[in-house]
Coordinates of C-alpha atoms and ligand atoms in Angstrom, one line a residue:
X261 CA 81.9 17.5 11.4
X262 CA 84.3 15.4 13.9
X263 CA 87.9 15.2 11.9
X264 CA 89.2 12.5 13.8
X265 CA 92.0 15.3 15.1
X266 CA 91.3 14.8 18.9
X267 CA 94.0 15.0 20.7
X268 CA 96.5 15.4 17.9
X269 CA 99.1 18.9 18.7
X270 CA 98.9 22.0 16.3
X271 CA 100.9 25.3 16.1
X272 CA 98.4 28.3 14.1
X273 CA 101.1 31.2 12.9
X274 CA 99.5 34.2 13.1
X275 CA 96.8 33.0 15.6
X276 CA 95.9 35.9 17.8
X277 CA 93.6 37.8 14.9
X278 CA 91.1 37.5 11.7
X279 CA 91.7 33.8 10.3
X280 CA 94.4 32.4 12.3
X281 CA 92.1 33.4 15.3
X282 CA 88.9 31.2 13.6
X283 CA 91.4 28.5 12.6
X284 CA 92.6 28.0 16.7
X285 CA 88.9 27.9 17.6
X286 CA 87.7 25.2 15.1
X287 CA 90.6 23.0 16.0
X288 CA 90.2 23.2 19.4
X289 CA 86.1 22.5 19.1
X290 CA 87.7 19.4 17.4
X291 CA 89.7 18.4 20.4
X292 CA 93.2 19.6 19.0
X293 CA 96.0 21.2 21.4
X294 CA 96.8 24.4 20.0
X295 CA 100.0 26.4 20.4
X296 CA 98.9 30.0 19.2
X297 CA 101.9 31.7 18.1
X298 CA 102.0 35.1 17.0
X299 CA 104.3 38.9 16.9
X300 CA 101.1 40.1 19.1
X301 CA 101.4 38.3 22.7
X302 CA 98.5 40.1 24.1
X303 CA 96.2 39.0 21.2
X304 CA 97.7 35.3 21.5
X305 CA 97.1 34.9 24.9
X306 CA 93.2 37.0 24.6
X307 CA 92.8 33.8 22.0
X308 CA 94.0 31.3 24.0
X309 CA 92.1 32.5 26.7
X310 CA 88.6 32.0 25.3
X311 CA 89.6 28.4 24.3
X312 CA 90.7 27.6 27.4
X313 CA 87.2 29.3 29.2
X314 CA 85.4 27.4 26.6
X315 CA 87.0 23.8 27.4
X316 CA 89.5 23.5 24.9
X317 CA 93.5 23.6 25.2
X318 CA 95.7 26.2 23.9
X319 CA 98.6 28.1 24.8
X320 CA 100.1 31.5 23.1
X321 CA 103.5 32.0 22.3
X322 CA 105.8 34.8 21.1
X323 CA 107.1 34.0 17.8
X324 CA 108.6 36.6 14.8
X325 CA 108.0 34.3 12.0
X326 CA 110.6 36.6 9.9
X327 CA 113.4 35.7 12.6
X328 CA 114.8 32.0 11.6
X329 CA 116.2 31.8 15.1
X330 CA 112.7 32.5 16.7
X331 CA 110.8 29.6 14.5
X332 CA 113.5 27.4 15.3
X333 CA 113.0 28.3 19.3
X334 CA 109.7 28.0 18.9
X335 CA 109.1 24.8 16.9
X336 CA 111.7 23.0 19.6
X337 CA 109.7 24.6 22.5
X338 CA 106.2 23.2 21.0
X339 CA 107.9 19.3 20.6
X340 CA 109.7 19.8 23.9
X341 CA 106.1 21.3 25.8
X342 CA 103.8 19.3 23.8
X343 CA 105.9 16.0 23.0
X344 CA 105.7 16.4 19.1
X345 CA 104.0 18.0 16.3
X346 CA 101.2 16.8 14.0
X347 CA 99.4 19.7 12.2
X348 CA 100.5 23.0 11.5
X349 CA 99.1 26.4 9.7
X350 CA 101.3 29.3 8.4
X351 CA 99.2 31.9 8.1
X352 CA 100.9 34.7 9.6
X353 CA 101.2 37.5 7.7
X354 CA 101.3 41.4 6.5
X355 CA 99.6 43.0 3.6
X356 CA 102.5 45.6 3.0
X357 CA 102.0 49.2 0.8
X358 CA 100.2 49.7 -2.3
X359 CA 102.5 51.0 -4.8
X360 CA 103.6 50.5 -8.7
X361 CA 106.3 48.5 -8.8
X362 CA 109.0 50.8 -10.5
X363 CA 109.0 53.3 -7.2
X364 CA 108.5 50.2 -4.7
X365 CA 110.4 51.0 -1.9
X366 CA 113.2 48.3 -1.7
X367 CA 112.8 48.3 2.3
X368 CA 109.6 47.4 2.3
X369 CA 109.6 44.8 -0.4
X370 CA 112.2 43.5 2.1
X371 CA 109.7 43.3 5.0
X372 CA 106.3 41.8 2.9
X373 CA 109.1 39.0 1.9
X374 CA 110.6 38.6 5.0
X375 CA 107.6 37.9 6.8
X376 CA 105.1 36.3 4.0
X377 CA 107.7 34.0 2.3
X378 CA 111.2 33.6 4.5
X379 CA 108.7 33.2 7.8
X380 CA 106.6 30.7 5.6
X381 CA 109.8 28.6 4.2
X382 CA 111.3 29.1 8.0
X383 CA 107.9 27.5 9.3
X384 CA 107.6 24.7 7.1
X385 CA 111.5 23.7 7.6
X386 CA 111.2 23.1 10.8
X387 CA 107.9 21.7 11.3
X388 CA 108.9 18.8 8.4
X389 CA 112.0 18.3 10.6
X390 CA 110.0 17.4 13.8
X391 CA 107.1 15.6 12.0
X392 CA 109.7 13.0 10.4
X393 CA 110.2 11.9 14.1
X394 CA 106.7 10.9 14.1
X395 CA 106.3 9.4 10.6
X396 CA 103.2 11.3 9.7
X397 CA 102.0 15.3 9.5
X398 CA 100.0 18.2 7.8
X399 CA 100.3 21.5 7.2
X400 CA 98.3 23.9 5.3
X401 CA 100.1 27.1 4.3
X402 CA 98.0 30.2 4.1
X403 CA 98.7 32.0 0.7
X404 CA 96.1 34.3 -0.9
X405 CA 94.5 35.0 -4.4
X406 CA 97.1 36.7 -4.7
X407 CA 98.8 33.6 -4.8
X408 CA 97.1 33.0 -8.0
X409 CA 96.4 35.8 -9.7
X410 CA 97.7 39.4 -9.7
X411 CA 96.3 43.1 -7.7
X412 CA 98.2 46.2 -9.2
X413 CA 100.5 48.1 -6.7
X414 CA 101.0 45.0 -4.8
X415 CA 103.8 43.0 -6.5
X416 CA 105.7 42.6 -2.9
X417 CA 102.2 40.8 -1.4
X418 CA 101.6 39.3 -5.2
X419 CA 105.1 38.0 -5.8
X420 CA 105.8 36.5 -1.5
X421 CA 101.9 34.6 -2.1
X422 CA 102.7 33.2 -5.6
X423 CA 106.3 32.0 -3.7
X424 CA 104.2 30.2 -1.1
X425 CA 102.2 28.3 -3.7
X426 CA 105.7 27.0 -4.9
X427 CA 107.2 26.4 -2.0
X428 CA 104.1 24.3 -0.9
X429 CA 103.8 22.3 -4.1
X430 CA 108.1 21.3 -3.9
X431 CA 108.0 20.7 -0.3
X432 CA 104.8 18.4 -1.1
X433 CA 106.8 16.2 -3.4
X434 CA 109.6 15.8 -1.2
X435 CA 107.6 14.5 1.6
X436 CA 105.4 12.7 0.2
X437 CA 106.2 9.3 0.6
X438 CA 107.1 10.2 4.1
X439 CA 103.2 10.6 5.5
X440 CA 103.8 14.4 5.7
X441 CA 101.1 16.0 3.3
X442 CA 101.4 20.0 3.0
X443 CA 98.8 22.2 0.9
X444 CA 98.0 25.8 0.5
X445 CA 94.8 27.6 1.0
X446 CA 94.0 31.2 -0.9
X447 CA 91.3 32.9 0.4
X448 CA 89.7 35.5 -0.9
X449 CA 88.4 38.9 0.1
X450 CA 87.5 38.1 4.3
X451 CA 86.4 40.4 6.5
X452 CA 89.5 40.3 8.8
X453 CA 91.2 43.3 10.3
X454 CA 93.7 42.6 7.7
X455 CA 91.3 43.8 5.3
X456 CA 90.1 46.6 7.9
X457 CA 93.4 48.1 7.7
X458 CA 93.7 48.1 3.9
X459 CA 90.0 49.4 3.8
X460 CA 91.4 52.6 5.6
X461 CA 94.4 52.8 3.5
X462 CA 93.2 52.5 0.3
X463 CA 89.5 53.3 -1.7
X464 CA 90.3 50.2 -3.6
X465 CA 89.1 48.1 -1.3
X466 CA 85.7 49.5 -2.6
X467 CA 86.2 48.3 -5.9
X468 CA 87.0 44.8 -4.7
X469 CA 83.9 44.5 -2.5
X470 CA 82.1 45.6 -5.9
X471 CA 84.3 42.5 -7.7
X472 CA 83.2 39.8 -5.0
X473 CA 80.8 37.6 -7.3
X474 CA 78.7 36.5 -4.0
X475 CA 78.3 40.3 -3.3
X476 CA 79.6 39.9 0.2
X477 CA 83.0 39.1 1.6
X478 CA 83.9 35.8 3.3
X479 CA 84.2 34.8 7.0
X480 CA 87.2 33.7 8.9
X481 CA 85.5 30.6 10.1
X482 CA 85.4 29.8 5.8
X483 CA 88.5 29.7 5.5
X484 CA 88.7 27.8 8.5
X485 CA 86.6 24.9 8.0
X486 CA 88.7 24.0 5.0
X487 CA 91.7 24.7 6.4
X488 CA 90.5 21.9 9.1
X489 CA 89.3 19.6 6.6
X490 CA 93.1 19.4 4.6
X491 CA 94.7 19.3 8.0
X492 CA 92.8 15.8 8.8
X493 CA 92.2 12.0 7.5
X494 CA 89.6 13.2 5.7
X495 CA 92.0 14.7 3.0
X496 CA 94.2 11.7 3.0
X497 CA 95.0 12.2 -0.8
X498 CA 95.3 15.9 -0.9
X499 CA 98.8 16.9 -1.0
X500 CA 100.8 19.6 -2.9
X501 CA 97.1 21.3 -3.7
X502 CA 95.9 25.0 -3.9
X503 CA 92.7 25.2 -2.8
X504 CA 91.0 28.9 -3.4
X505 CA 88.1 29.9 -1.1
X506 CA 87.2 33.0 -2.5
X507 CA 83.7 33.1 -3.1
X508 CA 84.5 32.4 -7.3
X509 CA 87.0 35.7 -7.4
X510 CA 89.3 34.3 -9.2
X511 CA 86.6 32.2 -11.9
X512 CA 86.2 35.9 -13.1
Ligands
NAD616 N1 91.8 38.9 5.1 C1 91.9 38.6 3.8 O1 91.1 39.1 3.0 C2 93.0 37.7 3.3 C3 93.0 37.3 2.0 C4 93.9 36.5 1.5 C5 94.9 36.1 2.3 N2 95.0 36.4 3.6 C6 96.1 35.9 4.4 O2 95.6 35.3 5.5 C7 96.5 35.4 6.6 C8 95.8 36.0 7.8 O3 95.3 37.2 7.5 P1 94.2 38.0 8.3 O4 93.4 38.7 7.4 O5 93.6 37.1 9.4 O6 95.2 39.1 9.1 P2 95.2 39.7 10.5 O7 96.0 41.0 10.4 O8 93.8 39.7 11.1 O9 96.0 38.6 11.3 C9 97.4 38.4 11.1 C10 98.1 37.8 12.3 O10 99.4 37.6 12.0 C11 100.2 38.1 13.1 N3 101.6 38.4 12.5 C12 101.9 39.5 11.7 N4 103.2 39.5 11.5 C13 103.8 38.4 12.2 C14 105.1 37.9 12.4 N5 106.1 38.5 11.8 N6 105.2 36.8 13.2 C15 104.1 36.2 13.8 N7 102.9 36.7 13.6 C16 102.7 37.8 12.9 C17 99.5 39.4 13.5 O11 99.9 39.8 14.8 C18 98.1 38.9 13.5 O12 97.7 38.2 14.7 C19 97.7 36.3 6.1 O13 98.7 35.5 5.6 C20 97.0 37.0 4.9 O14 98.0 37.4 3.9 C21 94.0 37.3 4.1

């Protein structure tokens, strides 16, 4: 489908792997410059360089989305480089150990915050700040299921995803009437390495492969394509929204 986003400038958090990977490649089959920034610069630039080979226009950049200073360097490098900002997707982020909450070590609550809730609220900060110069802007937020409902032994990953559905919905209101529209996106079980990594860590990935009501897990380029869809025109009314895609996980 043509979203009417040619041209427009994006920054994908978390771009170089699994969904933020399959979110840079459908914007830039849509025509949209995209600034790929991510902890990994090897796997940012590999991204960026199959969009480039294949026509399109993207560029990787180092970014720590858990280090205020680094989103602010980076969101001033991306309006400086690409002359503004007009769509934007945080979806960086870490899944963090499995473990009941009352021995849950405090460092590593720490981190799963830091990254999937500070780097989020950093994000979103400064991304507002430089689409008020333009008057107009969207950005989808990446949460989870998670961000909905809850997965034992995961209260850090449970309690940063619920905080992004929040943060989405206040920011939302704020901006409103400003032409900024931000939403959030929780996807489901997607075969991501993400979910590769958990897989090997834990044999309850089994049971939620046996709890996916489609009997298969989803595809980066689904989470994409609606992730495209809120970003553009074409979701001119959809603001302060979570929007599952999840394959009916959470209808259970
Ligand atoms: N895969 C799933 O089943 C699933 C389900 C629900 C939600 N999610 C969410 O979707 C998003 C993407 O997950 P994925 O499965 O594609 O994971 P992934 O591990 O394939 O990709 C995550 C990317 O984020 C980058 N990253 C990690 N920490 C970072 C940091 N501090 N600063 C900048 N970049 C950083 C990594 O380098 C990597 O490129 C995450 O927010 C995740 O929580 C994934």
């Amino acid at each position: 489908m043509e979203l009417g986003l040619r041209d427009k400038v994006a920054v994908v958090t978390g771009g170089g792997s699994g969904i933020g990977a399959a979110i840079c490649h459908q914007l830039a089959r849509e025509g949209v410059h995209v600034v790929i920034a991510d902890i990994d610069m090897e796997a940012a630039a590999r991204i960026a360089e199959e969009i480039n080979l294949a026509g399109g226009k993207a560029l990787p950049v180092y970014v720590d989305v858990g280090n205020a200073e680094d989103v602010e360097r980076l969101m001033a490098y991306v309006t400086a480089q690409c002359g503004g900002l007009d769509l934007a997707v945080n979806n960086a982020g870490i899944h963090g150990m499995r473990n009941p909450t009352g021995t849950y070590p405090i460092e590593e609550w720490q981190r799963v915050i830091r990254v999937n809730l500070d780097g989020v609220f950093y994000c979103v900060k400064h991304q507002i700040n430089a689409m008020l110069e333009r008057g107009s802007g969207s950005i989808v937020n990446i949460s989870s299921i998670l961000g909905t409902v809850a997965l034992p032994l995961t209260s850090a990953y449970t309690a940063a995803k619920h905080g992004v559905v929040g943060l989405t919905k206040a920011a939302a209101i704020e901006y409103a009437r400003s032409g900024i529209r931000i939403n959030v996106v929780g996807p489901g079980w997607i075969d991501t390495p993400l979910v590769t990594d958990i897989q090997k860590a834990a044999s309850s990935s089994r049971r939620m492969d046996a709890l996916q009501p489609m009997g298969r897990r989803g595809k980066p380029e689904e989470v994409a394509a609606l992730v495209c869809f809120l970003l553009s025109e074409q979701a001119s009314f959809i603001t302060g929204s979570y929007h599952a895609v999840d394959g009916a996980y959470t209808s259970h």
